[in-house]
Coordinates of C-alpha atoms in Angstrom, one line a residue:
M221 CA 23.5 -4.5 -7.6
L222 CA 20.8 -1.6 -6.6
Q223 CA 23.5 0.9 -6.0
R224 CA 25.3 0.2 -9.3
H225 CA 22.5 0.4 -11.3
R226 CA 20.6 3.3 -9.2
H227 CA 20.1 5.8 -11.9
E228 CA 18.8 3.7 -14.5
L229 CA 16.1 2.0 -11.9
H230 CA 15.2 5.7 -10.9
S231 CA 14.7 6.7 -14.5
V232 CA 12.2 3.5 -15.1
L233 CA 10.6 4.0 -12.0
T234 CA 9.8 7.6 -12.5
R235 CA 7.8 6.4 -15.2
V236 CA 5.0 5.4 -12.8
A237 CA 6.2 7.3 -9.7
T238 CA 7.4 10.7 -8.3
A239 CA 11.3 11.1 -7.8
Q240 CA 10.4 11.4 -4.2
A241 CA 8.7 8.2 -4.2
A242 CA 11.2 6.5 -6.3
T243 CA 14.0 7.3 -4.1
D244 CA 11.9 6.4 -1.4
E245 CA 11.6 2.9 -2.9
H246 CA 14.8 2.4 -3.9
F247 CA 16.0 2.8 -0.1
R248 CA 13.3 0.6 1.2
S249 CA 14.5 -2.3 -1.4
L250 CA 18.0 -1.9 -0.1
R251 CA 16.6 -2.4 3.1
A252 CA 14.6 -5.4 2.6
L253 CA 17.5 -6.9 0.7
S254 CA 19.9 -6.2 3.4
G255 CA 17.4 -7.8 5.9
A256 CA 17.1 -11.0 3.7
P257 CA 19.3 -13.3 5.5
W258 CA 17.8 -12.8 9.0
E259 CA 14.5 -12.8 7.7
L260 CA 15.1 -16.5 6.1
L261 CA 17.0 -17.3 9.4
R262 CA 14.0 -16.5 11.5
N263 CA 11.0 -18.3 9.5
S264 CA 13.1 -21.1 7.7
P265 CA 10.8 -21.2 4.7
R266 CA 10.3 -24.8 3.0
R267 CA 11.9 -25.0 -0.4
L268 CA 9.4 -24.4 -3.1
G269 CA 9.5 -25.5 -6.7
R270 CA 7.7 -22.9 -8.0
L271 CA 6.2 -19.5 -7.1
A272 CA 3.8 -17.4 -9.1
T273 CA 3.4 -13.6 -8.4
F274 CA 1.1 -11.0 -9.7
L275 CA 3.1 -8.0 -9.5
P276 CA 1.6 -4.8 -8.7
S277 CA 1.0 -1.8 -10.7
N278 CA 3.0 0.3 -8.1
N279 CA 6.0 -0.2 -6.2
L280 CA 7.7 -1.7 -8.9
L281 CA 11.0 -2.2 -7.9
Y282 CA 10.2 -2.9 -3.9
S283 CA 7.5 -5.4 -4.9
Y284 CA 10.0 -7.3 -7.3
V285 CA 12.3 -7.6 -4.3
L286 CA 9.9 -8.5 -2.2
F287 CA 7.8 -10.8 -4.3
G288 CA 10.6 -12.0 -6.6
V289 CA 14.4 -11.4 -5.3
I290 CA 14.0 -12.7 -1.9
P291 CA 11.7 -15.7 -2.6
S292 CA 14.2 -17.0 -5.0
L293 CA 16.5 -17.6 -2.6
Y294 CA 14.0 -20.5 -1.7
S295 CA 12.3 -21.1 -4.7
D296 CA 13.4 -23.1 -7.9
E297 CA 11.3 -20.8 -9.9
V298 CA 9.6 -17.6 -9.7
R299 CA 7.3 -16.7 -12.4
I300 CA 6.2 -12.9 -12.1
R301 CA 3.3 -11.5 -14.1
P302 CA 3.5 -7.7 -14.4
S303 CA 0.4 -5.6 -14.6
A304 CA -0.8 -4.9 -17.7
R305 CA -1.0 -1.4 -16.7
V306 CA 2.4 -0.8 -16.0
A307 CA 4.0 -4.0 -17.9
P308 CA 6.8 -1.9 -20.0
A309 CA 8.3 -0.4 -16.6
A310 CA 8.2 -3.5 -15.1
M311 CA 9.8 -5.4 -17.5
A312 CA 12.7 -2.7 -17.6
V313 CA 13.2 -3.3 -13.9
H314 CA 13.4 -7.0 -14.5
E315 CA 16.1 -6.8 -17.6
I316 CA 18.4 -4.2 -15.6
L317 CA 18.2 -6.5 -12.6
G318 CA 17.6 -10.2 -13.9
P319 CA 21.1 -10.9 -15.5
H320 CA 22.7 -10.2 -11.8
L321 CA 20.7 -12.2 -10.3
R322 CA 21.4 -15.3 -12.7
E323 CA 25.3 -14.7 -11.5
L324 CA 24.2 -14.9 -7.9
G325 CA 22.9 -18.4 -8.4
G326 CA 19.1 -18.1 -7.0
G327 CA 16.1 -19.6 -7.8
R328 CA 15.4 -18.7 -11.7
I329 CA 13.0 -15.4 -11.9
V330 CA 11.0 -15.5 -15.2
M331 CA 8.7 -12.3 -15.9
A332 CA 6.8 -12.0 -19.0
P333 CA 3.4 -10.4 -19.8
A334 CA 0.8 -12.9 -20.0
S335 CA -3.1 -13.4 -20.2
Q336 CA -4.8 -14.0 -16.7
R337 CA -6.0 -17.0 -18.2
D338 CA -2.3 -18.4 -18.8
F339 CA -1.1 -17.2 -16.1
L340 CA -3.9 -18.8 -13.9
A341 CA -2.4 -22.2 -15.5
D342 CA 1.0 -21.7 -14.1
C343 CA -0.6 -20.6 -10.6
A344 CA -2.3 -23.9 -10.7
R345 CA 1.1 -25.5 -10.9
S346 CA 2.5 -23.9 -8.5
D347 CA 3.5 -24.5 -4.6
A348 CA 2.6 -21.0 -3.5
V349 CA 0.9 -17.8 -5.5
V350 CA 1.4 -14.3 -4.4
F351 CA -2.3 -11.9 -5.6
T352 CA -1.7 -8.2 -5.4
G353 CA -4.9 -6.8 -6.3
R354 CA -9.0 -6.1 -5.7
P355 CA -10.0 -8.7 -3.0
D356 CA -12.8 -10.1 -5.3
N357 CA -10.2 -10.8 -8.2
G358 CA -8.4 -12.9 -5.6
E359 CA -11.2 -14.8 -4.9
E360 CA -11.4 -15.5 -8.4
V361 CA -8.0 -16.6 -8.4
A362 CA -8.2 -19.0 -5.3
A363 CA -11.1 -20.8 -7.0
R364 CA -9.2 -21.8 -9.5
L365 CA -5.9 -23.0 -7.4
P366 CA -5.7 -26.9 -6.0
G367 CA -6.9 -26.8 -2.2
D368 CA -3.2 -27.6 -1.0
T369 CA -1.7 -24.5 -3.0
L370 CA -0.6 -21.7 -0.4
L371 CA -2.0 -18.6 -1.4
L372 CA -1.3 -15.1 -0.1
T373 CA -3.7 -12.3 -1.0
F374 CA -2.6 -8.7 -0.6
G375 CA -5.4 -6.2 -0.8
S376 CA -5.8 -2.5 0.9
G377 CA -7.4 -1.0 3.7
P378 CA -8.6 2.8 4.4
N379 CA -5.7 3.0 7.0
P380 CA -7.4 5.8 9.1
V381 CA -5.4 8.5 10.9
V382 CA -6.9 9.6 14.5
V383 CA -5.4 13.1 15.5
G384 CA -6.7 13.4 19.2
P385 CA -6.8 16.5 21.5
E386 CA -3.3 16.2 22.7
A387 CA -1.8 16.3 19.3
E388 CA 0.6 18.8 18.0
P389 CA -1.0 20.6 15.3
D390 CA 2.0 21.3 13.2
A391 CA 3.4 18.4 13.3
V392 CA 0.5 16.0 12.7
C393 CA -0.6 18.2 9.9
R394 CA 2.8 17.3 8.2
T395 CA 2.8 13.7 8.8
V396 CA -0.6 13.3 7.5
L397 CA 0.3 15.0 4.3
D398 CA 3.6 13.0 4.0
A399 CA 1.4 9.9 4.3
R400 CA -1.5 10.9 1.8
L401 CA 0.8 12.3 -0.9
Y402 CA 3.3 9.9 -1.1
N403 CA 3.5 9.0 -4.8
S404 CA 0.6 11.6 -5.3
G405 CA -1.5 9.2 -3.1
Q406 CA -1.1 6.3 -5.4
D407 CA -0.5 3.8 -2.6
C408 CA -2.5 1.0 -0.7
L409 CA -0.6 2.6 2.5
C410 CA -2.1 6.3 1.9
P411 CA -4.9 7.1 4.5
D412 CA -8.2 7.5 2.9
I413 CA -9.5 9.3 6.0
V414 CA -8.5 11.6 8.6
F415 CA -10.6 11.3 12.4
V416 CA -10.0 14.7 13.8
H417 CA -11.2 15.6 17.6
R418 CA -13.6 18.3 17.7
S419 CA -11.4 20.6 19.9
L420 CA -8.6 20.7 17.0
V421 CA -10.8 20.8 13.9
R422 CA -10.7 24.7 13.7
E423 CA -6.4 24.4 13.7
I424 CA -6.2 21.3 11.6
V425 CA -8.3 21.5 8.8
P426 CA -7.4 25.0 7.9
R427 CA -3.7 24.2 8.2
L428 CA -4.3 21.0 5.9
A429 CA -5.8 23.4 3.2
D430 CA -3.4 26.2 3.5
S431 CA -0.4 23.6 3.0
L432 CA -2.1 21.9 -0.1
A433 CA -2.4 25.1 -1.4
G434 CA 1.5 25.0 -1.5
I435 CA 1.7 21.7 -3.1
R436 CA 3.9 21.5 -6.4
V437 CA 1.9 19.9 -9.2
G438 CA 4.0 18.8 -12.1
D439 CA 6.5 16.5 -13.6
R440 CA 6.7 13.3 -11.7
R441 CA 10.4 13.3 -12.4
D442 CA 11.1 16.7 -10.9
P443 CA 12.3 16.1 -7.3
A444 CA 10.6 18.9 -6.3
T445 CA 7.0 17.6 -7.6
R446 CA 5.0 16.0 -4.9
V447 CA 1.8 15.5 -7.0
A448 CA 2.1 14.6 -10.5
P449 CA -0.7 13.3 -13.0
L450 CA -2.0 9.8 -12.0
V451 CA -0.8 6.9 -13.4
Y452 CA -4.6 5.2 -13.5
P453 CA -7.4 6.7 -15.4
D454 CA -9.9 5.0 -13.1
A455 CA -8.6 6.7 -10.2
V456 CA -9.0 9.9 -11.7
E457 CA -12.7 9.4 -12.5
E458 CA -13.3 8.1 -9.3
A459 CA -11.8 10.9 -7.5
A460 CA -14.0 13.0 -10.0
G461 CA -17.1 11.1 -9.0
F462 CA -16.3 11.4 -5.4
L463 CA -15.4 15.2 -5.4
S464 CA -18.6 15.9 -7.5
A465 CA -21.1 14.2 -5.0
H466 CA -19.0 15.8 -1.9
R467 CA -19.0 19.3 -3.4
E468 CA -20.7 21.1 -0.2
S469 CA -17.8 19.3 1.7
L470 CA -14.8 20.8 0.0
V471 CA -12.1 23.1 1.8
H472 CA -10.0 23.5 -0.9
G473 CA -9.2 22.4 -4.3
G474 CA -11.6 19.7 -5.8
R475 CA -10.5 20.5 -9.7
V476 CA -9.9 17.4 -11.9
D477 CA -8.6 17.3 -15.5
V478 CA -9.3 13.9 -16.7
A479 CA -7.7 14.4 -19.9
R480 CA -4.4 15.2 -18.0
R481 CA -5.3 13.1 -15.1
V482 CA -4.5 15.5 -12.6
V483 CA -6.4 15.3 -9.5
E484 CA -5.5 18.9 -7.8
P485 CA -4.6 18.3 -4.1
T486 CA -7.9 18.6 -2.3
S487 CA -9.3 18.7 1.0
L488 CA -12.8 18.0 2.3
H489 CA -14.3 18.0 5.7
L490 CA -17.6 16.0 7.0
P491 CA -19.1 15.6 10.3
W492 CA -19.2 12.3 11.8
Q493 CA -21.0 10.0 10.4
D494 CA -21.5 6.2 11.7
A495 CA -22.3 4.8 8.2
F496 CA -19.6 6.7 6.2
H497 CA -16.5 4.2 4.9
P498 CA -14.5 5.9 2.5
P499 CA -13.4 4.7 -0.9
E500 CA -9.8 3.8 -2.1
F501 CA -8.9 7.5 -3.4
F502 CA -5.6 6.4 -4.9
S503 CA -5.3 10.3 -5.5
P504 CA -4.2 13.5 -3.5
V505 CA -7.3 14.0 -1.8
V506 CA -7.2 14.7 1.9
L507 CA -10.7 13.8 3.6
T508 CA -11.3 14.8 7.2
M509 CA -14.0 14.0 9.9
E510 CA -14.7 15.3 13.1
Y511 CA -15.4 13.1 16.1
D512 CA -16.2 13.8 19.6
D513 CA -15.7 10.8 21.2
P514 CA -13.1 7.8 21.2
R515 CA -15.8 5.3 21.5
Q516 CA -17.1 6.5 18.1
L517 CA -13.7 5.5 16.5
V518 CA -13.9 2.0 17.9
R519 CA -17.5 1.4 17.2
W520 CA -16.4 2.5 13.6
L521 CA -13.3 0.2 13.6
R522 CA -15.4 -2.8 14.5
S523 CA -18.1 -2.3 12.0
A524 CA -18.5 -5.1 9.8
E525 CA -17.3 -3.0 7.0
E526 CA -13.6 -2.2 8.6
T527 CA -13.7 -5.5 10.2
A528 CA -13.4 -6.6 6.8
R529 CA -10.8 -4.3 5.5
G530 CA -9.1 -3.6 8.5
M531 CA -5.1 -2.7 8.2
Y532 CA -3.8 0.1 9.9
V533 CA -4.9 2.7 12.1
S534 CA -2.4 5.8 13.1
V535 CA -3.3 7.6 16.3
F536 CA -1.8 10.8 17.6
G537 CA -2.3 12.3 20.6
E538 CA -5.5 10.2 21.6
P539 CA -4.9 9.3 25.2
A540 CA -8.3 7.1 25.2
L541 CA -6.4 4.8 22.6
A542 CA -2.9 4.7 24.2
G543 CA -1.2 1.4 24.7
T544 CA -3.9 -0.3 22.1
T545 CA -2.2 -2.7 20.2
R546 CA -5.2 -3.7 17.8
I547 CA -8.7 -2.3 17.4
G548 CA -11.1 -4.8 15.3
T549 CA -9.0 -6.3 12.7
S550 CA -6.7 -3.1 12.5
V551 CA -3.3 -2.9 13.9
V552 CA -2.5 0.4 15.8
C553 CA 0.4 2.4 15.0
E554 CA 0.9 5.0 18.2
E555 CA 2.2 8.1 17.1
R556 CA 3.6 6.8 13.5
I557 CA 2.1 6.2 10.3
T558 CA 1.8 3.3 8.1
F559 CA 5.0 4.0 6.2
D560 CA 7.0 4.1 9.5
V561 CA 5.9 0.7 10.4
E562 CA 6.0 -1.1 6.9
D563 CA 8.9 -3.7 7.0
G564 CA 9.7 -5.6 3.8
N565 CA 11.5 -8.6 6.1
R566 CA 8.6 -8.7 8.6
P567 CA 4.5 -9.4 8.0
F568 CA 2.6 -6.8 6.5
G569 CA -1.0 -5.2 7.3
G570 CA -3.7 -6.0 9.5
Y571 CA -6.2 -8.9 10.2
G572 CA -9.1 -8.0 7.8
P573 CA -9.4 -10.5 5.4
R574 CA -10.4 -8.1 2.5
A575 CA -6.8 -6.2 3.2
G576 CA -4.7 -9.4 3.1
S577 CA -5.1 -13.2 3.8
V578 CA -3.5 -16.6 3.5
R579 CA -5.2 -19.6 2.1
R580 CA -4.1 -23.2 2.5
G581 CA -6.0 -26.5 2.8
G582 CA -9.0 -25.0 1.8
T583 CA -9.4 -22.6 4.8
A584 CA -8.6 -18.6 4.7
A585 CA -7.5 -16.1 7.5
G586 CA -7.1 -12.7 7.5
R587 CA -3.6 -11.6 8.9
P588 CA -0.3 -9.9 8.4
L589 CA 1.3 -11.5 5.9
L590 CA 4.9 -12.3 4.9
L591 CA 5.7 -15.2 2.7
S592 CA 8.8 -16.9 4.1
A593 CA 6.8 -16.9 7.5
E594 CA 3.9 -18.9 5.8
A595 CA 6.1 -21.1 3.9
G596 CA 8.1 -21.7 7.4
A597 CA 8.3 -24.6 9.6
R598 CA 6.3 -22.9 12.2
A599 CA 3.7 -21.3 9.9
R600 CA 0.1 -21.4 11.3
P601 CA -2.7 -23.3 9.9

């Protein structure tokens, strides 16, 4: 199904994603579908009468698979509301795949643009709801649901990268840029801050700047393009505001063309600041911060702000953190980035309640999420 319509889907996805990201998304979707039988066998989800899904505005195909196609195997009906920002592209994905899914005999998948008010009425009549978006909006959705509705809210986190004293500079710089520039930085798995040990700052920061100087900015449909005009005007404006406020910390780039929605690949470097917590850039901004002692990182990750939004932390060459599986609410990815560990058939994220939470019976818990596991016979309260 996906292979047969690969070119059509690629054409649709590149309306909102770079060609490189669209290709990656296609293969992640194939992998998730291949792993679906194992996932359902492992989790034994109960049958859902209706699932209501708020589709995110990025990763359209992959999200359609994770929150639509796979759940349709254990749901009578899946109702999907596409994000208003990208509704035509999301609808096009559904129009390509929907007829084939009906032939396969799974649950009915219905996708249609709808106001939030109308869709919330659907949610209130559903056994389970998947919300992807800002945590504050998720709270509003939760307030409108019956107490026995299963609600999964997927937010985001800063996903910091730690570059320790034993990291290999060339390799770690390539890895950081692969993660930060995925789809021009428009993904919740992109790292919003990179902590660099002071012993490597003079190597890492200039290398990142030099690499960014060679990044191709262009049409997102061009396979050679790594950074394209951003899809979201508010992401452009927020990046422009942050860069303007931190001009003294610029190492490379910094120019923003609001009219064209282009944020130049940019790097900034800051000294250690305990109280600094990065925004979600959703743009090609590489922010580094110098640290001296790994205890600073542990303290930062255990702060109230980061405990709330803990997702992943990627650690390279920091022996003091070796073998650690979790710091605060953040899951440790040792010598790997978030995109290496993300698996559509396994729970996603960390334990920060603003990064992802499950609500059932009036109580909420932050933890890695997978719908089939939460709907499963062995689901935790």
